Short mmCIF file of C-alpha atoms and ligand atoms in Angstrom, two decimals:
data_model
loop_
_atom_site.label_atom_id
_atom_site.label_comp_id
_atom_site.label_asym_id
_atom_site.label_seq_id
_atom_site.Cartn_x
_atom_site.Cartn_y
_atom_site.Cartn_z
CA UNK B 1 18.93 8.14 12.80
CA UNK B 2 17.85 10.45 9.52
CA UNK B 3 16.43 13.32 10.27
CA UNK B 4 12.93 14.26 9.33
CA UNK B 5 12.62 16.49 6.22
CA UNK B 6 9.43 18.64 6.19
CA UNK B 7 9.97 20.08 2.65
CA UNK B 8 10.46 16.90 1.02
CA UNK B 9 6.34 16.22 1.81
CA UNK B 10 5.32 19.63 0.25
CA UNK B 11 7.38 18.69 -3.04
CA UNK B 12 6.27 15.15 -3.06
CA UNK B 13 2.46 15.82 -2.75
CA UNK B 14 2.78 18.23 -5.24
CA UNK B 15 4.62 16.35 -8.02
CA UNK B 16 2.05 13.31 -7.24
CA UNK B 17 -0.92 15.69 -7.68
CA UNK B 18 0.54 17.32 -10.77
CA UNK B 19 1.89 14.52 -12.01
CA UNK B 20 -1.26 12.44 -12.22
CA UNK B 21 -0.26 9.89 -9.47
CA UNK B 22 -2.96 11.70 -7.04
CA UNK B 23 -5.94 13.84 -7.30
CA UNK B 24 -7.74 15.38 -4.32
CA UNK B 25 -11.08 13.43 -4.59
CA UNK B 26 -14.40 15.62 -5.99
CA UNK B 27 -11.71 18.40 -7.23
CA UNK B 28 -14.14 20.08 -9.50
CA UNK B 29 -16.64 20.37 -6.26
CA UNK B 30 -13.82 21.80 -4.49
CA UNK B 31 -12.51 18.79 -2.90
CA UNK B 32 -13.38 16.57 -0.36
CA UNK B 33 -11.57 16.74 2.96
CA UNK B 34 -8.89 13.43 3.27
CA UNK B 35 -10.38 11.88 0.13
CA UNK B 36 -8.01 11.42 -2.68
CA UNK B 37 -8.50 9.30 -6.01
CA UNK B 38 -5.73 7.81 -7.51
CA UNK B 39 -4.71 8.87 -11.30
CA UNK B 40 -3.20 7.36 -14.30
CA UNK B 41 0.32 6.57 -12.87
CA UNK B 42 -1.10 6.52 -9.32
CA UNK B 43 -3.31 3.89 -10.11
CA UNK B 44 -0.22 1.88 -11.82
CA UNK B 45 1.88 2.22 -9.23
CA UNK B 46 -0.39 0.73 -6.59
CA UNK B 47 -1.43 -1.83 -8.67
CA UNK B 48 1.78 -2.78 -9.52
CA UNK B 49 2.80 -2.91 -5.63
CA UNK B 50 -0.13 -5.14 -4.86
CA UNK B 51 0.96 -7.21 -7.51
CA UNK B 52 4.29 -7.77 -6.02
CA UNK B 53 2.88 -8.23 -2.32
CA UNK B 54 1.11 -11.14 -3.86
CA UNK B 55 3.97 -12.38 -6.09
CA UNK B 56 5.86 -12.51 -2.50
CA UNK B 57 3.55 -14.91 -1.59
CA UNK B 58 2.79 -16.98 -4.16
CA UNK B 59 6.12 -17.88 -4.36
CA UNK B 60 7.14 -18.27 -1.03
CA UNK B 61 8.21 -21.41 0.77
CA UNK B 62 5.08 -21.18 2.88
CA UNK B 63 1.26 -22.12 1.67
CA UNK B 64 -0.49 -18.99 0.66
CA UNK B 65 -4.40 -18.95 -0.13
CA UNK B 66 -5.51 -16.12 -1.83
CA UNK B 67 -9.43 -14.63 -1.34
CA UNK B 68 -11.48 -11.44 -1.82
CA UNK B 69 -14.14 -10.87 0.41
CA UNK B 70 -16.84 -8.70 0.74
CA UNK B 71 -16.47 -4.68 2.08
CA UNK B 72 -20.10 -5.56 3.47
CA UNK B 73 -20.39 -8.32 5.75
CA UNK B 74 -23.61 -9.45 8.67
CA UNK B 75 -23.59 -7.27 11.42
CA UNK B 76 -22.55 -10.09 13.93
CA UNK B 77 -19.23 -10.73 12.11
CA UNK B 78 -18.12 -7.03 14.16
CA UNK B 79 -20.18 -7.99 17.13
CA UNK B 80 -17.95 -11.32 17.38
CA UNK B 81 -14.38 -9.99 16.43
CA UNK B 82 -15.17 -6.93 19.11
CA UNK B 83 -15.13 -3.74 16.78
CA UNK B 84 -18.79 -2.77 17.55
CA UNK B 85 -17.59 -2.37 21.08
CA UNK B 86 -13.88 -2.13 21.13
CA UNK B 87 -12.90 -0.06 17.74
CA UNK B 88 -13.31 3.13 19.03
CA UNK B 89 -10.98 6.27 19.68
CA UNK B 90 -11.88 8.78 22.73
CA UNK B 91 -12.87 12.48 21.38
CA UNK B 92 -13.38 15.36 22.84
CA UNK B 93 -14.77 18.62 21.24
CA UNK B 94 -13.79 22.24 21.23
CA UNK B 95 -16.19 24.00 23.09
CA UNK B 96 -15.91 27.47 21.63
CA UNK B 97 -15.88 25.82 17.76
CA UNK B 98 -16.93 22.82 18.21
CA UNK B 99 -14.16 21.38 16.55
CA UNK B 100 -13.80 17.37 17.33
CA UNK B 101 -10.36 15.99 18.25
CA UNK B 102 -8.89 12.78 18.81
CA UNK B 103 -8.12 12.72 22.92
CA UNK B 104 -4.29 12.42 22.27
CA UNK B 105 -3.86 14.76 19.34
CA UNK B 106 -5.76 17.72 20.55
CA UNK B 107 -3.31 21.07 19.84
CA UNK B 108 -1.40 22.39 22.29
CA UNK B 109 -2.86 26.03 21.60
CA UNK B 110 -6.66 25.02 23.23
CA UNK B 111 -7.47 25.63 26.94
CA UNK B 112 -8.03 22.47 28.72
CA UNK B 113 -10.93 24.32 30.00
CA UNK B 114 -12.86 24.61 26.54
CA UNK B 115 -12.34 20.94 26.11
CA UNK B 116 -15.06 18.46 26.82
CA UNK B 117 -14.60 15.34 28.69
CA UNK B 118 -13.41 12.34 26.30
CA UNK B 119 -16.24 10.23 24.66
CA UNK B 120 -15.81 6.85 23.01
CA UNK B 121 -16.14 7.54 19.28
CA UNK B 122 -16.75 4.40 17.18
CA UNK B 123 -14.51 4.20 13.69
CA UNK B 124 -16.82 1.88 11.67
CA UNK B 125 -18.90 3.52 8.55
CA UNK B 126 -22.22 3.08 8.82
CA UNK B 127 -24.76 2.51 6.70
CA UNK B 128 -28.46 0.17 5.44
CA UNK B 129 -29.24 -2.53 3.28
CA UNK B 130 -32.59 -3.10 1.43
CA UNK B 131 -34.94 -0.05 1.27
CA UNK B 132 -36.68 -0.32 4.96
CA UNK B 133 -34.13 1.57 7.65
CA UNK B 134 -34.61 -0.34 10.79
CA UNK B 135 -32.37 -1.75 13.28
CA UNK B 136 -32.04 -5.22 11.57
CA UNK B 137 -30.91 -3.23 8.03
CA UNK B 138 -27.88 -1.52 9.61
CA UNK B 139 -24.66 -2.77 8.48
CA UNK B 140 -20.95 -1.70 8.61
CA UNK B 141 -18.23 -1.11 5.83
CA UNK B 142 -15.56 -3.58 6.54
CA UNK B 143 -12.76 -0.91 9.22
CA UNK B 144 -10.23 -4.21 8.54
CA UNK B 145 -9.81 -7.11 5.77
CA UNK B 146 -8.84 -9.52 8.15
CA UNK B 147 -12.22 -10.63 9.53
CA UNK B 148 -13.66 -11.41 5.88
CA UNK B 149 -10.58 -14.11 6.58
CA UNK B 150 -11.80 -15.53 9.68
CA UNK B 151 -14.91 -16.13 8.57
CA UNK B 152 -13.92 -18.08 5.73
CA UNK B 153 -11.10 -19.64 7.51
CA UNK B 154 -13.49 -22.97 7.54
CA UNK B 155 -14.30 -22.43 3.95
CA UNK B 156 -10.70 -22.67 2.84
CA UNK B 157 -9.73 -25.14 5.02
CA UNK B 158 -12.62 -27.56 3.61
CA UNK B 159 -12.59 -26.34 -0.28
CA UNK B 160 -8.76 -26.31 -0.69
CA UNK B 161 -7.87 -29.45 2.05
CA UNK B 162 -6.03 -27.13 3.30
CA UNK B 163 -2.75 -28.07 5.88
CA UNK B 164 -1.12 -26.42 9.09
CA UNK B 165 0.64 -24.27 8.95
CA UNK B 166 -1.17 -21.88 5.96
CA UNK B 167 -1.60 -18.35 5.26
CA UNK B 168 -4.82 -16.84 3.79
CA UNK B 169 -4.34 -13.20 2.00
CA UNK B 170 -6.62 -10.47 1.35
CA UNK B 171 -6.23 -7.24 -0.05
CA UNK B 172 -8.79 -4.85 -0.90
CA UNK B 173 -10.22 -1.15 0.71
CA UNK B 174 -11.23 -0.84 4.32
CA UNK B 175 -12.65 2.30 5.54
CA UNK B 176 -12.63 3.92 8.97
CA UNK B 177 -14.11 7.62 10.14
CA UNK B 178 -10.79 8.45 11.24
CA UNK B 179 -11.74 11.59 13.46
CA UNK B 180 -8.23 13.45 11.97
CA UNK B 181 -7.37 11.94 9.38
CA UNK B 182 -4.51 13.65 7.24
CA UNK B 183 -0.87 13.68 5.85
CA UNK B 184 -1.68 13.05 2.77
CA UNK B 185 -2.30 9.91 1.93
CA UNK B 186 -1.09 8.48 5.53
CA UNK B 187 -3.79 7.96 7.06
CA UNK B 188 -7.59 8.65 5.26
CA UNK B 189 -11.14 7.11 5.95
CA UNK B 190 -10.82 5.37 2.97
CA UNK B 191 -7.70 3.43 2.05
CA UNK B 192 -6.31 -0.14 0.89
CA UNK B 193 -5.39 -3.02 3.50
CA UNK B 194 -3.08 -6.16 2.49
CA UNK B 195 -3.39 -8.69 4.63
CA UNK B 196 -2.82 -11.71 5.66
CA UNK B 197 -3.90 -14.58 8.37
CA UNK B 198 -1.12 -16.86 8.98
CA UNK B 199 -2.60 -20.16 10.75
CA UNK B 200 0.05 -22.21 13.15
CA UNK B 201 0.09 -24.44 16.20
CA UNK B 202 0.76 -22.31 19.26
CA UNK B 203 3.62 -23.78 20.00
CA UNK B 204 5.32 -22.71 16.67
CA UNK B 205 3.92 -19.19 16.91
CA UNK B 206 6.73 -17.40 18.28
CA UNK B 207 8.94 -18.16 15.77
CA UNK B 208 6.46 -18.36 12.77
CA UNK B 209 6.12 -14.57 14.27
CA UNK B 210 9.86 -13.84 13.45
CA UNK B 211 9.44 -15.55 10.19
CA UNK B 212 7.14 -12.81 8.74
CA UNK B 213 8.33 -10.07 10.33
CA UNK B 214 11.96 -10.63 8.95
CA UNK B 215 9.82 -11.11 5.85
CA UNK B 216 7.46 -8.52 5.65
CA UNK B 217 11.03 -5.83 6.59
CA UNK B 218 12.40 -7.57 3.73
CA UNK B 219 9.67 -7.45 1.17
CA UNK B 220 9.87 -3.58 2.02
CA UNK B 221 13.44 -3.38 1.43
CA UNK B 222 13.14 -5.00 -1.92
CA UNK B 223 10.81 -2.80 -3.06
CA UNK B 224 12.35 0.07 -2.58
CA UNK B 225 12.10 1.91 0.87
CA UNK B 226 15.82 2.88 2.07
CA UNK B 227 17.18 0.51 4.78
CA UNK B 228 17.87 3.76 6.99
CA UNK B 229 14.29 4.62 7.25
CA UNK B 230 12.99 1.66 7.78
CA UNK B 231 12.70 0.05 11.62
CA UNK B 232 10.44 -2.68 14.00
CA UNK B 233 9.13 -1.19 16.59
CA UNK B 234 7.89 -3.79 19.06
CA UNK B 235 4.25 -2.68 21.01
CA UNK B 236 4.20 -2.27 24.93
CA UNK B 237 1.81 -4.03 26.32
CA UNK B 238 -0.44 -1.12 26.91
CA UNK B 239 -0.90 -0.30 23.51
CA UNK B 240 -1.47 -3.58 22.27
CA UNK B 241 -4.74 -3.75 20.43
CA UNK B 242 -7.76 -5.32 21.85
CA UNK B 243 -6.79 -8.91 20.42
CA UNK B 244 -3.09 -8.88 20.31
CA UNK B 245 -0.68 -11.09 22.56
CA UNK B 246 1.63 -9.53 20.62
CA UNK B 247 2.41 -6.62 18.13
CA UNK B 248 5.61 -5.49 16.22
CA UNK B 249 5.28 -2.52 13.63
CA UNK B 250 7.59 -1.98 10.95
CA UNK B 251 7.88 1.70 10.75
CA UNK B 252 8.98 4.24 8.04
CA UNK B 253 10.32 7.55 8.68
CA UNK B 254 8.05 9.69 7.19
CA UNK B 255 8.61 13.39 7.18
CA UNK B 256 7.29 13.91 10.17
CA UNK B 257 8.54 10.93 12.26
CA UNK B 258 8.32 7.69 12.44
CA UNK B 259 4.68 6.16 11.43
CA UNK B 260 3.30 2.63 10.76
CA UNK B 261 3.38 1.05 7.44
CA UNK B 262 2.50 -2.47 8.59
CA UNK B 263 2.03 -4.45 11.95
CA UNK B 264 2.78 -7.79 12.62
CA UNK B 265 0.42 -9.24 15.55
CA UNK B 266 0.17 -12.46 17.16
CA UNK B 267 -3.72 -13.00 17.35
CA UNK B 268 -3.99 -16.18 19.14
CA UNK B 269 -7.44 -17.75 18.50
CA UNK B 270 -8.83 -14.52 19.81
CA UNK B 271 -10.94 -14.18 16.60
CA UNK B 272 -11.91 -17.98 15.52
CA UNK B 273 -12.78 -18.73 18.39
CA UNK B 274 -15.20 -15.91 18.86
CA UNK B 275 -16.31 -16.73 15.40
CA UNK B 276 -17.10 -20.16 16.71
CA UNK B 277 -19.02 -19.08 19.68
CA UNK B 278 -20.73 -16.40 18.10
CA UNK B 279 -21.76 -18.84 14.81
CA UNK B 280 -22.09 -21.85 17.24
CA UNK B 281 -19.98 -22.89 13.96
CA UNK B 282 -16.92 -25.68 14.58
CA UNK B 283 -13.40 -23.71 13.53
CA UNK B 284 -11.44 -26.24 15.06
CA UNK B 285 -8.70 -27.63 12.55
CA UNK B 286 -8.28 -31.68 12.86
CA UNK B 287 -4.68 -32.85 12.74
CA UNK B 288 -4.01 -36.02 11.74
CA UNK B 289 -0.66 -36.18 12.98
CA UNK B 290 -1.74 -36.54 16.69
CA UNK B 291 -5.94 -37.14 16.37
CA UNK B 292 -6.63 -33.85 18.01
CA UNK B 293 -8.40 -30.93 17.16
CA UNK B 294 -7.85 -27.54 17.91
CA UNK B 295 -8.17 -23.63 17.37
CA UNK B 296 -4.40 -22.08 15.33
CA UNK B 297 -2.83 -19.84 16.48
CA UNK B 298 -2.98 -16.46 14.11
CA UNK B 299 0.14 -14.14 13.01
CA UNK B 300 -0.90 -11.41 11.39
CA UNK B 301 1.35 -9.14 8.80
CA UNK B 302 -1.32 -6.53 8.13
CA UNK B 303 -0.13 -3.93 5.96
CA UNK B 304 -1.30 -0.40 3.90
CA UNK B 305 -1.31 -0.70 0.49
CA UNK B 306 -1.93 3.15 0.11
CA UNK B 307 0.51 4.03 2.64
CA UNK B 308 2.39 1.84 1.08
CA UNK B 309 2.32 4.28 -2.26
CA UNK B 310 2.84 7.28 -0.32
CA UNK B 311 6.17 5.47 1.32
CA UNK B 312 7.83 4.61 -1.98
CA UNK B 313 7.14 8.01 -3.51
CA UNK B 314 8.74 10.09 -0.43
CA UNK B 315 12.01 6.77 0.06
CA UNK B 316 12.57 7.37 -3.84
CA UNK B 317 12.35 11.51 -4.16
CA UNK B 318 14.92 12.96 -5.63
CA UNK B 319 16.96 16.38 -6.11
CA UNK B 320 20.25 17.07 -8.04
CA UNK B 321 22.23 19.59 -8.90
CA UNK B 322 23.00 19.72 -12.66
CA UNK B 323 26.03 21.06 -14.17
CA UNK B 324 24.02 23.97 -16.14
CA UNK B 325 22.56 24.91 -12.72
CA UNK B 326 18.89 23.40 -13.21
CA UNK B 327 17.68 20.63 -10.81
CA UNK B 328 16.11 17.51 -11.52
CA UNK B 329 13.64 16.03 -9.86
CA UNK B 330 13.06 12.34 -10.07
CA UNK B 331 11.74 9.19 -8.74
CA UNK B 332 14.10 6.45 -8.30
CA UNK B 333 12.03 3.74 -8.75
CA UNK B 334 12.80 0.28 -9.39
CA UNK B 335 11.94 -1.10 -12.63
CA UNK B 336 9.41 -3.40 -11.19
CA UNK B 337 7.20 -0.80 -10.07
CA UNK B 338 8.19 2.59 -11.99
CA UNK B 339 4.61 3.18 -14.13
CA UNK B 340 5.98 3.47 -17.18
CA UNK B 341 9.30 1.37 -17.82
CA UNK B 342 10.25 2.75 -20.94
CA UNK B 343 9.16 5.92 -22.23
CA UNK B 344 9.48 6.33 -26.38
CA UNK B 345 10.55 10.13 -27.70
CA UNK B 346 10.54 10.79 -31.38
CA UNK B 347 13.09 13.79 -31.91
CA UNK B 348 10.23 15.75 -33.66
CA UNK B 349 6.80 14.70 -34.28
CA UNK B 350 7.65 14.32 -38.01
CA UNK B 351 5.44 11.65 -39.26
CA UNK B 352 8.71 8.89 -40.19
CA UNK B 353 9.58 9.28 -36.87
CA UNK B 354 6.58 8.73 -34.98
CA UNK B 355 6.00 5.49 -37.18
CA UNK B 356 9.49 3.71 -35.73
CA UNK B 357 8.31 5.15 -31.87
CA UNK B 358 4.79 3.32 -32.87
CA UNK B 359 6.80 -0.25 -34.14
CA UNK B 360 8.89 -0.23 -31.15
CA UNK B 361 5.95 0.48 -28.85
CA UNK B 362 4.76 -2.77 -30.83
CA UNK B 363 8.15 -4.77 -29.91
CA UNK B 364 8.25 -3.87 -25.76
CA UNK B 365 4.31 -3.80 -25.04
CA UNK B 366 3.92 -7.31 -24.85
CA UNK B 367 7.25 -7.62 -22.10
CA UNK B 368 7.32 -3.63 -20.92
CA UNK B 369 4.84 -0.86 -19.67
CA UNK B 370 5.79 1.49 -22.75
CA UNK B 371 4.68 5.46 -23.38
CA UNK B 372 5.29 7.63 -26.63
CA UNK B 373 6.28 10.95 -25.64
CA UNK B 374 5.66 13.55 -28.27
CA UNK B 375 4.84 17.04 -26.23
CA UNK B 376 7.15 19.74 -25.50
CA UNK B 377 11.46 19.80 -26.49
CA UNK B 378 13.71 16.32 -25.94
CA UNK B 379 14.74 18.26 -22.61
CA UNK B 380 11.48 18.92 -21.28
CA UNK B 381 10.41 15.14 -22.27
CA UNK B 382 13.61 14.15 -20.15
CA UNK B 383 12.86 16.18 -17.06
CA UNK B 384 8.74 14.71 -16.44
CA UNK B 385 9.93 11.46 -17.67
CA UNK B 386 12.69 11.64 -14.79
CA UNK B 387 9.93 13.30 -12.65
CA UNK B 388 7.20 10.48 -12.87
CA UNK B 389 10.38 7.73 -12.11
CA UNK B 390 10.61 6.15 -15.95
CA UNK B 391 13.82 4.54 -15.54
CA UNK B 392 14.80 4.60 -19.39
CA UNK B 393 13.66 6.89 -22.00
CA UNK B 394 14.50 5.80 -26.34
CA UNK B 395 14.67 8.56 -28.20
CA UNK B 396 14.31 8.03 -32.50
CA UNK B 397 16.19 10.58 -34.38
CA UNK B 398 16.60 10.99 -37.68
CA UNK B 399 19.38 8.77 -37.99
CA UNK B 400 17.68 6.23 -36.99
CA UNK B 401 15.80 5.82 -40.34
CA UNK B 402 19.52 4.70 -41.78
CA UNK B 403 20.70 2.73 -38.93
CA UNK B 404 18.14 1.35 -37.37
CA UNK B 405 19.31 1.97 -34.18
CA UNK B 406 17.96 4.42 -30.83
CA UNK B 407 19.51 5.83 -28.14
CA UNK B 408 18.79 4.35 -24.57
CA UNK B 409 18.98 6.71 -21.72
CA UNK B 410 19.27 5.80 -18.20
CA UNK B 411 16.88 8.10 -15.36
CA UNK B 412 19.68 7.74 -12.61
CA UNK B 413 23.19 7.93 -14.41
CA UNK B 414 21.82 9.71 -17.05
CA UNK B 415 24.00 8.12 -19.66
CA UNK B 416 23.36 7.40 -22.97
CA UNK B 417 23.59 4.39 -25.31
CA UNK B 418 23.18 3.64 -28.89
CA UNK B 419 21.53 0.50 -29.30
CA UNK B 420 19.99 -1.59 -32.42
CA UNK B 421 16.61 -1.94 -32.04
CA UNK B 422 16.52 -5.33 -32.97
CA UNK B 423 17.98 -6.29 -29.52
CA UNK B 424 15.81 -3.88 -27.61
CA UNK B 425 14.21 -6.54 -26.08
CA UNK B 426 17.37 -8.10 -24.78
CA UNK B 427 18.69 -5.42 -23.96
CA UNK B 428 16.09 -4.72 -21.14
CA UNK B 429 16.11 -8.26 -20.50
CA UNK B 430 19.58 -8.32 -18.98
N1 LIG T 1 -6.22 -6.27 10.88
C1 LIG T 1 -5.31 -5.47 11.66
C2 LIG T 1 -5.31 -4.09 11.26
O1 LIG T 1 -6.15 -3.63 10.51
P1 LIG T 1 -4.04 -1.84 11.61
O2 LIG T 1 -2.68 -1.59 12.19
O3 LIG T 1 -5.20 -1.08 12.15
O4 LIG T 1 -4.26 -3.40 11.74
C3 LIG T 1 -3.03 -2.25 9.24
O5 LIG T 1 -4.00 -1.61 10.04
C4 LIG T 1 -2.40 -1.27 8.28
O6 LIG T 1 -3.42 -0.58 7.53
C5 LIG T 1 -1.61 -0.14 8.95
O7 LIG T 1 -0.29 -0.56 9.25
C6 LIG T 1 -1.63 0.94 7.89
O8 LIG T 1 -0.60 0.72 6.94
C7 LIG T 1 -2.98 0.72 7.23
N2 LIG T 1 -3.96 1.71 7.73
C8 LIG T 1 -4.67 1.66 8.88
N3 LIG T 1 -5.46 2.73 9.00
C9 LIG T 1 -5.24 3.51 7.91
C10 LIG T 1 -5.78 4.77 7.44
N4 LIG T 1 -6.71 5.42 8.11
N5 LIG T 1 -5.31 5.27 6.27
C11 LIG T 1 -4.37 4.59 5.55
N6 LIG T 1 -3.85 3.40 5.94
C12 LIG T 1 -4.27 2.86 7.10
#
């Protein structure tokens, strides 16, 4: 197993705040506590890994319906699926400070004897609709996006004619007054869930289980994470959440330990068919193989889209030596998801030069995310390109005016390459 490295948080949150992949949220105001707002590259990346997460499915072998539902939904969607009662964590407050601490993560500095007894705390944001505040105007923001699924799990399966087995994905923000929230970007009351609803006989579910996790482990892999800090973890049955049969996490060694990054549950019909006898609505799906009808079975890859971000920027940190005794610091990225593909540096900001950096901006926009580069010495321009994870940089000297040709440098090797830049375009197509 690889050890836990506590600096390499320290350096990572810092490059991502100064960097411009992460702000503390309400910075001018002096912050607000566990709320972050994603910046320019921040906002890339995750965008860029939630288009991937739905490439993976569009192009899989299976049937994958996309849909975007609603952060608000009716009150008796979270009476039905059990989080009005169920999605709650025990507390217990700090007498003398009247701090507030989750039961199992209280420090191990406090007296048990200034500790209260533990009291059900529920996670789900409240808050009204309409301008009367009465009983019948509260309403929840959305703790999971998998229940905006279930409820439209008829509405799919009528609108699209849709066939067993299916998957329905949603991805969007889900919020939850975690009572200590922290790490960064771990784990925060407001963050990004991608899920999805997998729909299957029951009789198929165990294996359609080991489909997606092998998936899911794989999609990670792909993307980036390292294979040696990556593992399942299956759930004991105590731990199992209130409407799992069945629970495997794939977990990522973060610097602290291991942690979740997405959980793979076998739902069972727990949630349509509370949605049916809560709606008095019929969920059951008719198959016309055998005449019968029935509630499917649900597996469930639900994953964090902003833990997720904070994963790929810790698996893909960087530090090396160089020769003249200065370190680098970079992001290894992959192409697919680095923020900016292909930075452009004019040698100096003479005017010729920044004209060619401009025309081949023109030539790898439409294919490439492209940046000019024109602040500080080549060097410098090197270092935060290497820093943000741009895996090539072009630089346009003078010499280029006569030969029409750039150098191409490479983040990781850090080789160089003159090429024409005619076949640019090629060139980063093979
Ligand atoms: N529908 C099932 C469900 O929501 P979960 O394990 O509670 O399951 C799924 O959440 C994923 O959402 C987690 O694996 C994690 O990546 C992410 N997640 C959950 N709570 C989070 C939080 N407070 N901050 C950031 N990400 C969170």
């Amino acid at each position: 197993m690889e050890t836990p490295d506590k600096e390499l948080f320290e350096k990572v949150v810092k490059i991502a705040q100064t960097r411009g992949f992460v702000f503390n949220a309400s910075s001018i105001y002096g912050g607000l506590r566990s709320s972050y707002d994603y910046g320019p590259l921040g906002t890339i990346l995750k965008k860029n890994i939630a288009d991937i997460w739905w490439k993976s499915l569009k192009t899989s072998d299976v049937k994958i319906y996309p849909i975007d539902t609603s952060i608000i939904q009716s009150t008796e969607v979270w009476k039905a699926s059990g989080h009005l009662a169920e999605f709650t964590d025990p507390m217990v407050d700090h007498k003398p400070t009247g701090e507030r601490f989750r039961a199992d993560q209280v420090p191990d500095d406090l007296k048990k004897e200034d500790l209260t007894e533990p009291r059900q705390f529920n996670l789900m944001f409240e808050t009204n609709i309409g301008p009367v505040q009465d009983d019948n105007s509260q309403v929840f923001l959305r703790p999971e996006t998998a229940q905006g699924i279930f409820v439209n799990f008829e509405n799919v399966l009528r609108t699209m004619r849709a066939k067993l087995p299916f998957g329905i994905a949603n991805i969007g923000k889900s919020f939850r007054n975690e009572i200590t929230p922290g790490q960064f970007i771990f784990r925060t009351r407001e963050f990004e869930q991608m899920e999805i609803e997998f729909f299957c006989k029951e009789d198929e579910s165990d294996e359609w289980m080991e489909y997606w996790i092998q998936k899911r482990l794989d999609w990670y892999k792909d993307l980036g994470l390292k294979d040696n800090l990556l593992r399942l973890r299956p759930h004991e049955a105590d731990e199992l959440a209130h409407y799992a049969k069945s629970t495997t996490d794939i977990e990522y060694l973060y610097p602290w330990g291991w942690g979740e990054l997405e959980g793979i549950a076998n739902r069972g019909d727990y949630d349509l068919s509370a949605h049916q006898e809560k709606s008095g609505k019929d969920l059951t799906y008719f198959d016309s193989k055998d005449d019968s009808k029935y509630l499917p079975t649900v597996i469930e890859p639900a994953g964090g889209l902003t833990r997720t971000v904070f994963a790929i920027l810790l698996s893909t940190f960087q530090e090396e030596q160089l020769e003249s005794g200065d370190t680098r610091t970079l992001f290894q990225m992959n192409f697919e998801i680095a923020p900016i593909q292909i930075a452009i540096l004019p040698l100096s900001k003479k005017d010729e030069l920044i004209h060619i950096c401009k025309q081949i901006e023109e030539l790898l926009m439409p294919f490439y995310r492209t940046e000019i580069d024109v602040t500080q010495s080549i060097g410098k321009r090197y270092r935060r390109q290497d820093e943000i994870g741009t895996p090539n940089c072009i630089t346009v000297d003078f010499d280029t005016l006569d030969d029409k040709c750039i150098t191409v440098r490479n983040r990781d090797t850090m080789k160089q390459e003159r090429i024409k830049i005619d076949s640019l375009v090629q060139y980063f197509q093979s």
